[in-house]
Amino acid sequence: EPEEVKAAARRAAAHCASRGVDIAKLALQFSLGNPDIATTVAGSANPDNIRKWAQWAAEPIDTTLLTEVQAIFAPAKNLGHREGLPENN
């Protein structure tokens, strides 16, 4: 991944942590609540994770935090892993 994406992810995770929220929670809630995402798959061999994620899914998303995290990622939006021929990316 481009360094800009990694740096934005580190800043976003740190920002969530400073607010007492696991960025994974925000990501799960975002994907479950986004009508443009048809399917969200989360899996773990650890039953405690599954219970935690089910609880997160039932809780409302922190829309203020989501907006803040989206602003952190904005400069890196649409930068991603490139594969194959440049014209196909």
PDB file of N, CA and C in Angstrom:
ATOM      1  N   GLU A   1       0.840  -1.188   0.000  1.00  0.00           N
ATOM      2  CA  GLU A   1       0.000   0.000   0.000  1.00  0.00           C
ATOM      3  C   GLU A   1       0.879   1.242   0.000  1.00  0.00           C
ATOM      4  N   PRO A   2       0.393   2.315  -0.614  1.00  0.00           N
ATOM      5  CA  PRO A   2       1.155   3.565  -0.581  1.00  0.00           C
ATOM      6  C   PRO A   2       1.337   4.061   0.857  1.00  0.00           C
ATOM      7  N   GLU A   3       2.468   4.697   1.106  1.00  0.00           N
ATOM      8  CA  GLU A   3       2.767   5.201   2.445  1.00  0.00           C
ATOM      9  C   GLU A   3       1.699   6.179   2.927  1.00  0.00           C
ATOM     10  N   GLU A   4       1.107   6.954   2.012  1.00  0.00           N
ATOM     11  CA  GLU A   4       0.063   7.911   2.411  1.00  0.00           C
ATOM     12  C   GLU A   4      -1.131   7.194   3.034  1.00  0.00           C
ATOM     13  N   VAL A   5      -1.467   6.036   2.488  1.00  0.00           N
ATOM     14  CA  VAL A   5      -2.592   5.251   3.015  1.00  0.00           C
ATOM     15  C   VAL A   5      -2.236   4.693   4.392  1.00  0.00           C
ATOM     16  N   LYS A   6      -1.029   4.151   4.515  1.00  0.00           N
ATOM     17  CA  LYS A   6      -0.595   3.608   5.808  1.00  0.00           C
ATOM     18  C   LYS A   6      -0.550   4.697   6.876  1.00  0.00           C
ATOM     19  N   ALA A   7      -0.030   5.867   6.501  1.00  0.00           N
ATOM     20  CA  ALA A   7       0.063   6.971   7.465  1.00  0.00           C
ATOM     21  C   ALA A   7      -1.324   7.434   7.888  1.00  0.00           C
ATOM     22  N   ALA A   8      -2.248   7.526   6.933  1.00  0.00           N
ATOM     23  CA  ALA A   8      -3.621   7.926   7.265  1.00  0.00           C
ATOM     24  C   ALA A   8      -4.261   6.896   8.185  1.00  0.00           C
ATOM     25  N   ALA A   9      -4.015   5.615   7.923  1.00  0.00           N
ATOM     26  CA  ALA A   9      -4.576   4.561   8.772  1.00  0.00           C
ATOM     27  C   ALA A   9      -4.031   4.655  10.195  1.00  0.00           C
ATOM     28  N   ARG A  10      -2.736   4.927  10.320  1.00  0.00           N
ATOM     29  CA  ARG A  10      -2.157   5.077  11.666  1.00  0.00           C
ATOM     30  C   ARG A  10      -2.769   6.271  12.392  1.00  0.00           C
ATOM     31  N   ARG A  11      -2.926   7.390  11.679  1.00  0.00           N
ATOM     32  CA  ARG A  11      -3.527   8.582  12.303  1.00  0.00           C
ATOM     33  C   ARG A  11      -4.981   8.313  12.692  1.00  0.00           C
ATOM     34  N   ALA A  12      -5.716   7.646  11.816  1.00  0.00           N
ATOM     35  CA  ALA A  12      -7.127   7.358  12.102  1.00  0.00           C
ATOM     36  C   ALA A  12      -7.262   6.417  13.295  1.00  0.00           C
ATOM     37  N   ALA A  13      -6.425   5.388  13.353  1.00  0.00           N
ATOM     38  CA  ALA A  13      -6.472   4.448  14.481  1.00  0.00           C
ATOM     39  C   ALA A  13      -6.125   5.159  15.783  1.00  0.00           C
ATOM     40  N   ALA A  14      -5.119   6.021  15.737  1.00  0.00           N
ATOM     41  CA  ALA A  14      -4.733   6.774  16.936  1.00  0.00           C
ATOM     42  C   ALA A  14      -5.847   7.724  17.360  1.00  0.00           C
ATOM     43  N   HIS A  15      -6.501   8.346  16.395  1.00  0.00           N
ATOM     44  CA  HIS A  15      -7.600   9.259  16.716  1.00  0.00           C
ATOM     45  C   HIS A  15      -8.748   8.493  17.379  1.00  0.00           C
ATOM     46  N   CYS A  16      -9.101   7.346  16.816  1.00  0.00           N
ATOM     47  CA  CYS A  16     -10.161   6.532  17.423  1.00  0.00           C
ATOM     48  C   CYS A  16      -9.772   6.114  18.838  1.00  0.00           C
ATOM     49  N   ALA A  17      -8.534   5.672  19.001  1.00  0.00           N
ATOM     50  CA  ALA A  17      -8.068   5.249  20.328  1.00  0.00           C
ATOM     51  C   ALA A  17      -8.133   6.398  21.325  1.00  0.00           C
ATOM     52  N   SER A  18      -7.832   7.612  20.862  1.00  0.00           N
ATOM     53  CA  SER A  18      -7.889   8.769  21.768  1.00  0.00           C
ATOM     54  C   SER A  18      -9.309   9.058  22.222  1.00  0.00           C
ATOM     55  N   ARG A  19     -10.275   8.564  21.464  1.00  0.00           N
ATOM     56  CA  ARG A  19     -11.689   8.718  21.817  1.00  0.00           C
ATOM     57  C   ARG A  19     -12.236   7.461  22.492  1.00  0.00           C
ATOM     58  N   GLY A  20     -11.368   6.476  22.741  1.00  0.00           N
ATOM     59  CA  GLY A  20     -11.780   5.251  23.418  1.00  0.00           C
ATOM     60  C   GLY A  20     -12.527   4.272  22.536  1.00  0.00           C
ATOM     61  N   VAL A  21     -12.314   4.365  21.224  1.00  0.00           N
ATOM     62  CA  VAL A  21     -13.017   3.497  20.281  1.00  0.00           C
ATOM     63  C   VAL A  21     -11.994   2.717  19.463  1.00  0.00           C
ATOM     64  N   ASP A  22     -12.234   1.428  19.305  1.00  0.00           N
ATOM     65  CA  ASP A  22     -11.411   0.600  18.429  1.00  0.00           C
ATOM     66  C   ASP A  22     -11.796   0.940  16.994  1.00  0.00           C
ATOM     67  N   ILE A  23     -10.826   1.244  16.148  1.00  0.00           N
ATOM     68  CA  ILE A  23     -11.139   1.590  14.765  1.00  0.00           C
ATOM     69  C   ILE A  23     -11.850   0.434  14.054  1.00  0.00           C
ATOM     70  N   ALA A  24     -11.614  -0.801  14.501  1.00  0.00           N
ATOM     71  CA  ALA A  24     -12.305  -1.949  13.917  1.00  0.00           C
ATOM     72  C   ALA A  24     -13.811  -1.854  14.147  1.00  0.00           C
ATOM     73  N   LYS A  25     -14.201  -1.317  15.290  1.00  0.00           N
ATOM     74  CA  LYS A  25     -15.623  -1.133  15.578  1.00  0.00           C
ATOM     75  C   LYS A  25     -16.234  -0.151  14.590  1.00  0.00           C
ATOM     76  N   LEU A  26     -15.562   0.970  14.394  1.00  0.00           N
ATOM     77  CA  LEU A  26     -16.069   1.977  13.466  1.00  0.00           C
ATOM     78  C   LEU A  26     -16.148   1.404  12.052  1.00  0.00           C
ATOM     79  N   ALA A  27     -15.135   0.646  11.653  1.00  0.00           N
ATOM     80  CA  ALA A  27     -15.115   0.052  10.317  1.00  0.00           C
ATOM     81  C   ALA A  27     -16.261  -0.941  10.133  1.00  0.00           C
ATOM     82  N   LEU A  28     -16.480  -1.788  11.130  1.00  0.00           N
ATOM     83  CA  LEU A  28     -17.569  -2.760  11.042  1.00  0.00           C
ATOM     84  C   LEU A  28     -18.915  -2.051  10.960  1.00  0.00           C
ATOM     85  N   GLN A  29     -19.127  -1.081  11.824  1.00  0.00           N
ATOM     86  CA  GLN A  29     -20.399  -0.357  11.824  1.00  0.00           C
ATOM     87  C   GLN A  29     -20.603   0.399  10.514  1.00  0.00           C
ATOM     88  N   PHE A  30     -19.531   0.980   9.983  1.00  0.00           N
ATOM     89  CA  PHE A  30     -19.631   1.692   8.710  1.00  0.00           C
ATOM     90  C   PHE A  30     -20.048   0.740   7.597  1.00  0.00           C
ATOM     91  N   SER A  31     -19.393  -0.412   7.513  1.00  0.00           N
ATOM     92  CA  SER A  31     -19.704  -1.341   6.428  1.00  0.00           C
ATOM     93  C   SER A  31     -21.107  -1.917   6.564  1.00  0.00           C
ATOM     94  N   LEU A  32     -21.546  -2.179   7.783  1.00  0.00           N
ATOM     95  CA  LEU A  32     -22.896  -2.717   7.982  1.00  0.00           C
ATOM     96  C   LEU A  32     -23.978  -1.684   7.687  1.00  0.00           C
ATOM     97  N   GLY A  33     -23.688  -0.415   7.938  1.00  0.00           N
ATOM     98  CA  GLY A  33     -24.693   0.626   7.757  1.00  0.00           C
ATOM     99  C   GLY A  33     -24.665   1.307   6.408  1.00  0.00           C
ATOM    100  N   ASN A  34     -23.704   0.955   5.572  1.00  0.00           N
ATOM    101  CA  ASN A  34     -23.558   1.614   4.277  1.00  0.00           C
ATOM    102  C   ASN A  34     -24.386   0.881   3.226  1.00  0.00           C
ATOM    103  N   PRO A  35     -25.394   1.542   2.641  1.00  0.00           N
ATOM    104  CA  PRO A  35     -26.241   0.870   1.659  1.00  0.00           C
ATOM    105  C   PRO A  35     -25.500   0.505   0.373  1.00  0.00           C
ATOM    106  N   ASP A  36     -24.327   1.079   0.150  1.00  0.00           N
ATOM    107  CA  ASP A  36     -23.544   0.743  -1.039  1.00  0.00           C
ATOM    108  C   ASP A  36     -22.717  -0.529  -0.856  1.00  0.00           C
ATOM    109  N   ILE A  37     -22.688  -1.057   0.361  1.00  0.00           N
ATOM    110  CA  ILE A  37     -21.957  -2.294   0.638  1.00  0.00           C
ATOM    111  C   ILE A  37     -22.992  -3.392   0.869  1.00  0.00           C
ATOM    112  N   ALA A  38     -23.089  -4.299  -0.093  1.00  0.00           N
ATOM    113  CA  ALA A  38     -24.139  -5.319  -0.047  1.00  0.00           C
ATOM    114  C   ALA A  38     -23.872  -6.402   0.989  1.00  0.00           C
ATOM    115  N   THR A  39     -22.620  -6.741   1.198  1.00  0.00           N
ATOM    116  CA  THR A  39     -22.286  -7.844   2.091  1.00  0.00           C
ATOM    117  C   THR A  39     -21.067  -7.487   2.933  1.00  0.00           C
ATOM    118  N   THR A  40     -21.143  -7.784   4.207  1.00  0.00           N
ATOM    119  CA  THR A  40     -20.005  -7.618   5.103  1.00  0.00           C
ATOM    120  C   THR A  40     -19.721  -8.972   5.736  1.00  0.00           C
ATOM    121  N   VAL A  41     -18.498  -9.443   5.606  1.00  0.00           N
ATOM    122  CA  VAL A  41     -18.107 -10.725   6.177  1.00  0.00           C
ATOM    123  C   VAL A  41     -17.011 -10.475   7.208  1.00  0.00           C
ATOM    124  N   ALA A  42     -17.242 -10.931   8.414  1.00  0.00           N
ATOM    125  CA  ALA A  42     -16.241 -10.847   9.476  1.00  0.00           C
ATOM    126  C   ALA A  42     -16.161 -12.222  10.116  1.00  0.00           C
ATOM    127  N   GLY A  43     -14.975 -12.729  10.271  1.00  0.00           N
ATOM    128  CA  GLY A  43     -14.841 -14.059  10.838  1.00  0.00           C
ATOM    129  C   GLY A  43     -13.679 -14.145  11.808  1.00  0.00           C
ATOM    130  N   SER A  44     -13.791 -15.072  12.738  1.00  0.00           N
ATOM    131  CA  SER A  44     -12.742 -15.280  13.726  1.00  0.00           C
ATOM    132  C   SER A  44     -12.894 -16.668  14.325  1.00  0.00           C
ATOM    133  N   ALA A  45     -11.777 -17.255  14.692  1.00  0.00           N
ATOM    134  CA  ALA A  45     -11.813 -18.526  15.406  1.00  0.00           C
ATOM    135  C   ALA A  45     -12.091 -18.318  16.886  1.00  0.00           C
ATOM    136  N   ASN A  46     -12.081 -17.069  17.313  1.00  0.00           N
ATOM    137  CA  ASN A  46     -12.274 -16.734  18.721  1.00  0.00           C
ATOM    138  C   ASN A  46     -13.735 -16.337  18.960  1.00  0.00           C
ATOM    139  N   PRO A  47     -14.492 -17.141  19.703  1.00  0.00           N
ATOM    140  CA  PRO A  47     -15.901 -16.823  19.955  1.00  0.00           C
ATOM    141  C   PRO A  47     -16.110 -15.476  20.651  1.00  0.00           C
ATOM    142  N   ASP A  48     -15.136 -15.048  21.452  1.00  0.00           N
ATOM    143  CA  ASP A  48     -15.270 -13.747  22.116  1.00  0.00           C
ATOM    144  C   ASP A  48     -15.300 -12.612  21.098  1.00  0.00           C
ATOM    145  N   ASN A  49     -14.517 -12.746  20.031  1.00  0.00           N
ATOM    146  CA  ASN A  49     -14.558 -11.732  18.974  1.00  0.00           C
ATOM    147  C   ASN A  49     -15.931 -11.673  18.326  1.00  0.00           C
ATOM    148  N   ILE A  50     -16.504 -12.824  18.044  1.00  0.00           N
ATOM    149  CA  ILE A  50     -17.820 -12.871  17.402  1.00  0.00           C
ATOM    150  C   ILE A  50     -18.858 -12.194  18.287  1.00  0.00           C
ATOM    151  N   ARG A  51     -18.825 -12.479  19.582  1.00  0.00           N
ATOM    152  CA  ARG A  51     -19.771 -11.834  20.507  1.00  0.00           C
ATOM    153  C   ARG A  51     -19.562 -10.319  20.544  1.00  0.00           C
ATOM    154  N   LYS A  52     -18.294  -9.903  20.578  1.00  0.00           N
ATOM    155  CA  LYS A  52     -17.976  -8.472  20.604  1.00  0.00           C
ATOM    156  C   LYS A  52     -18.488  -7.801  19.328  1.00  0.00           C
ATOM    157  N   TRP A  53     -18.265  -8.422  18.188  1.00  0.00           N
ATOM    158  CA  TRP A  53     -18.695  -7.828  16.923  1.00  0.00           C
ATOM    159  C   TRP A  53     -20.212  -7.763  16.825  1.00  0.00           C
ATOM    160  N   ALA A  54     -20.889  -8.774  17.351  1.00  0.00           N
ATOM    161  CA  ALA A  54     -22.359  -8.742  17.349  1.00  0.00           C
ATOM    162  C   ALA A  54     -22.856  -7.578  18.202  1.00  0.00           C
ATOM    163  N   GLN A  55     -22.196  -7.339  19.325  1.00  0.00           N
ATOM    164  CA  GLN A  55     -22.563  -6.201  20.173  1.00  0.00           C
ATOM    165  C   GLN A  55     -22.307  -4.894  19.431  1.00  0.00           C
ATOM    166  N   TRP A  56     -21.142  -4.778  18.804  1.00  0.00           N
ATOM    167  CA  TRP A  56     -20.824  -3.569  18.039  1.00  0.00           C
ATOM    168  C   TRP A  56     -21.862  -3.320  16.950  1.00  0.00           C
ATOM    169  N   ALA A  57     -22.278  -4.390  16.278  1.00  0.00           N
ATOM    170  CA  ALA A  57     -23.235  -4.260  15.174  1.00  0.00           C
ATOM    171  C   ALA A  57     -24.575  -3.721  15.657  1.00  0.00           C
ATOM    172  N   ALA A  58     -24.921  -4.017  16.899  1.00  0.00           N
ATOM    173  CA  ALA A  58     -26.205  -3.572  17.448  1.00  0.00           C
ATOM    174  C   ALA A  58     -26.153  -2.140  17.971  1.00  0.00           C
ATOM    175  N   GLU A  59     -24.956  -1.611  18.154  1.00  0.00           N
ATOM    176  CA  GLU A  59     -24.807  -0.254  18.689  1.00  0.00           C
ATOM    177  C   GLU A  59     -24.832   0.771  17.552  1.00  0.00           C
ATOM    178  N   PRO A  60     -25.316   1.974  17.828  1.00  0.00           N
ATOM    179  CA  PRO A  60     -25.305   3.013  16.787  1.00  0.00           C
ATOM    180  C   PRO A  60     -23.877   3.499  16.525  1.00  0.00           C
ATOM    181  N   ILE A  61     -23.614   3.835  15.281  1.00  0.00           N
ATOM    182  CA  ILE A  61     -22.295   4.349  14.917  1.00  0.00           C
ATOM    183  C   ILE A  61     -22.142   5.775  15.436  1.00  0.00           C
ATOM    184  N   ASP A  62     -20.942   6.121  15.826  1.00  0.00           N
ATOM    185  CA  ASP A  62     -20.618   7.482  16.257  1.00  0.00           C
ATOM    186  C   ASP A  62     -20.374   8.296  14.985  1.00  0.00           C
ATOM    187  N   THR A  63     -21.396   9.012  14.543  1.00  0.00           N
ATOM    188  CA  THR A  63     -21.300   9.727  13.268  1.00  0.00           C
ATOM    189  C   THR A  63     -20.275  10.859  13.309  1.00  0.00           C
ATOM    190  N   THR A  64     -20.090  11.459  14.472  1.00  0.00           N
ATOM    191  CA  THR A  64     -19.069  12.509  14.591  1.00  0.00           C
ATOM    192  C   THR A  64     -17.684  11.910  14.389  1.00  0.00           C
ATOM    193  N   LEU A  65     -17.421  10.791  15.051  1.00  0.00           N
ATOM    194  CA  LEU A  65     -16.132  10.122  14.902  1.00  0.00           C
ATOM    195  C   LEU A  65     -15.936   9.661  13.462  1.00  0.00           C
ATOM    196  N   LEU A  66     -16.982   9.127  12.849  1.00  0.00           N
ATOM    197  CA  LEU A  66     -16.888   8.690  11.458  1.00  0.00           C
ATOM    198  C   LEU A  66     -16.490   9.855  10.555  1.00  0.00           C
ATOM    199  N   THR A  67     -17.119  11.003  10.734  1.00  0.00           N
ATOM    200  CA  THR A  67     -16.791  12.184   9.930  1.00  0.00           C
ATOM    201  C   THR A  67     -15.338  12.591  10.139  1.00  0.00           C
ATOM    202  N   GLU A  68     -14.879  12.535  11.379  1.00  0.00           N
ATOM    203  CA  GLU A  68     -13.491  12.888  11.680  1.00  0.00           C
ATOM    204  C   GLU A  68     -12.514  11.919  11.016  1.00  0.00           C
ATOM    205  N   VAL A  69     -12.826  10.636  11.069  1.00  0.00           N
ATOM    206  CA  VAL A  69     -11.952   9.629  10.460  1.00  0.00           C
ATOM    207  C   VAL A  69     -11.965   9.762   8.938  1.00  0.00           C
ATOM    208  N   GLN A  70     -13.123  10.030   8.369  1.00  0.00           N
ATOM    209  CA  GLN A  70     -13.179  10.229   6.921  1.00  0.00           C
ATOM    210  C   GLN A  70     -12.336  11.433   6.504  1.00  0.00           C
ATOM    211  N   ALA A  71     -12.312  12.474   7.322  1.00  0.00           N
ATOM    212  CA  ALA A  71     -11.479  13.646   7.028  1.00  0.00           C
ATOM    213  C   ALA A  71      -9.992  13.288   7.098  1.00  0.00           C
ATOM    214  N   ILE A  72      -9.630  12.422   8.030  1.00  0.00           N
ATOM    215  CA  ILE A  72      -8.236  11.978   8.134  1.00  0.00           C
ATOM    216  C   ILE A  72      -7.836  11.206   6.880  1.00  0.00           C
ATOM    217  N   PHE A  73      -8.742  10.370   6.379  1.00  0.00           N
ATOM    218  CA  PHE A  73      -8.451   9.560   5.197  1.00  0.00           C
ATOM    219  C   PHE A  73      -8.597  10.325   3.881  1.00  0.00           C
ATOM    220  N   ALA A  74      -9.232  11.481   3.890  1.00  0.00           N
ATOM    221  CA  ALA A  74      -9.534  12.206   2.649  1.00  0.00           C
ATOM    222  C   ALA A  74      -8.317  12.399   1.737  1.00  0.00           C
ATOM    223  N   PRO A  75      -7.164  12.821   2.251  1.00  0.00           N
ATOM    224  CA  PRO A  75      -6.021  13.009   1.349  1.00  0.00           C
ATOM    225  C   PRO A  75      -5.534  11.709   0.693  1.00  0.00           C
ATOM    226  N   ALA A  76      -5.841  10.576   1.291  1.00  0.00           N
ATOM    227  CA  ALA A  76      -5.396   9.288   0.759  1.00  0.00           C
ATOM    228  C   ALA A  76      -6.506   8.558   0.006  1.00  0.00           C
ATOM    229  N   LYS A  77      -7.665   9.195  -0.126  1.00  0.00           N
ATOM    230  CA  LYS A  77      -8.795   8.534  -0.778  1.00  0.00           C
ATOM    231  C   LYS A  77      -8.436   8.170  -2.216  1.00  0.00           C
ATOM    232  N   ASN A  78      -8.806   6.977  -2.588  1.00  0.00           N
ATOM    233  CA  ASN A  78      -8.588   6.425  -3.922  1.00  0.00           C
ATOM    234  C   ASN A  78      -7.126   6.120  -4.230  1.00  0.00           C
ATOM    235  N   LEU A  79      -6.247   6.216  -3.245  1.00  0.00           N
ATOM    236  CA  LEU A  79      -4.893   5.703  -3.399  1.00  0.00           C
ATOM    237  C   LEU A  79      -4.942   4.280  -2.880  1.00  0.00           C
ATOM    238  N   GLY A  80      -4.448   3.366  -3.633  1.00  0.00           N
ATOM    239  CA  GLY A  80      -4.534   1.995  -3.160  1.00  0.00           C
ATOM    240  C   GLY A  80      -3.485   1.120  -3.787  1.00  0.00           C
ATOM    241  N   HIS A  81      -3.593  -0.131  -3.479  1.00  0.00           N
ATOM    242  CA  HIS A  81      -2.670  -1.131  -3.990  1.00  0.00           C
ATOM    243  C   HIS A  81      -2.846  -1.240  -5.495  1.00  0.00           C
ATOM    244  N   ARG A  82      -1.767  -1.155  -6.212  1.00  0.00           N
ATOM    245  CA  ARG A  82      -1.820  -1.254  -7.670  1.00  0.00           C
ATOM    246  C   ARG A  82      -1.262  -2.612  -8.090  1.00  0.00           C
ATOM    247  N   GLU A  83      -1.961  -3.230  -9.034  1.00  0.00           N
ATOM    248  CA  GLU A  83      -1.524  -4.516  -9.571  1.00  0.00           C
ATOM    249  C   GLU A  83      -1.647  -4.484 -11.077  1.00  0.00           C
ATOM    250  N   GLY A  84      -0.830  -5.246 -11.727  1.00  0.00           N
ATOM    251  CA  GLY A  84      -0.955  -5.407 -13.168  1.00  0.00           C
ATOM    252  C   GLY A  84      -0.616  -4.153 -13.951  1.00  0.00           C
ATOM    253  N   LEU A  85      -1.231  -4.035 -15.106  1.00  0.00           N
ATOM    254  CA  LEU A  85      -0.971  -2.927 -16.008  1.00  0.00           C
ATOM    255  C   LEU A  85      -1.575  -1.636 -15.484  1.00  0.00           C
ATOM    256  N   PRO A  86      -0.855  -0.518 -15.609  1.00  0.00           N
ATOM    257  CA  PRO A  86      -1.370   0.764 -15.112  1.00  0.00           C
ATOM    258  C   PRO A  86      -2.734   1.128 -15.690  1.00  0.00           C
ATOM    259  N   GLU A  87      -2.970   0.787 -16.943  1.00  0.00           N
ATOM    260  CA  GLU A  87      -4.253   1.150 -17.554  1.00  0.00           C
ATOM    261  C   GLU A  87      -5.436   0.382 -16.958  1.00  0.00           C
ATOM    262  N   ASN A  88      -5.160  -0.658 -16.197  1.00  0.00           N
ATOM    263  CA  ASN A  88      -6.230  -1.439 -15.571  1.00  0.00           C
ATOM    264  C   ASN A  88      -6.500  -1.020 -14.131  1.00  0.00           C
ATOM    265  N   ASN A  89      -5.778  -0.031 -13.643  1.00  0.00           N
ATOM    266  CA  ASN A  89      -5.954   0.415 -12.262  1.00  0.00           C
ATOM    267  C   ASN A  89      -6.723   1.704 -12.200  1.00  0.00           C
TER     268      ASN A  89
END
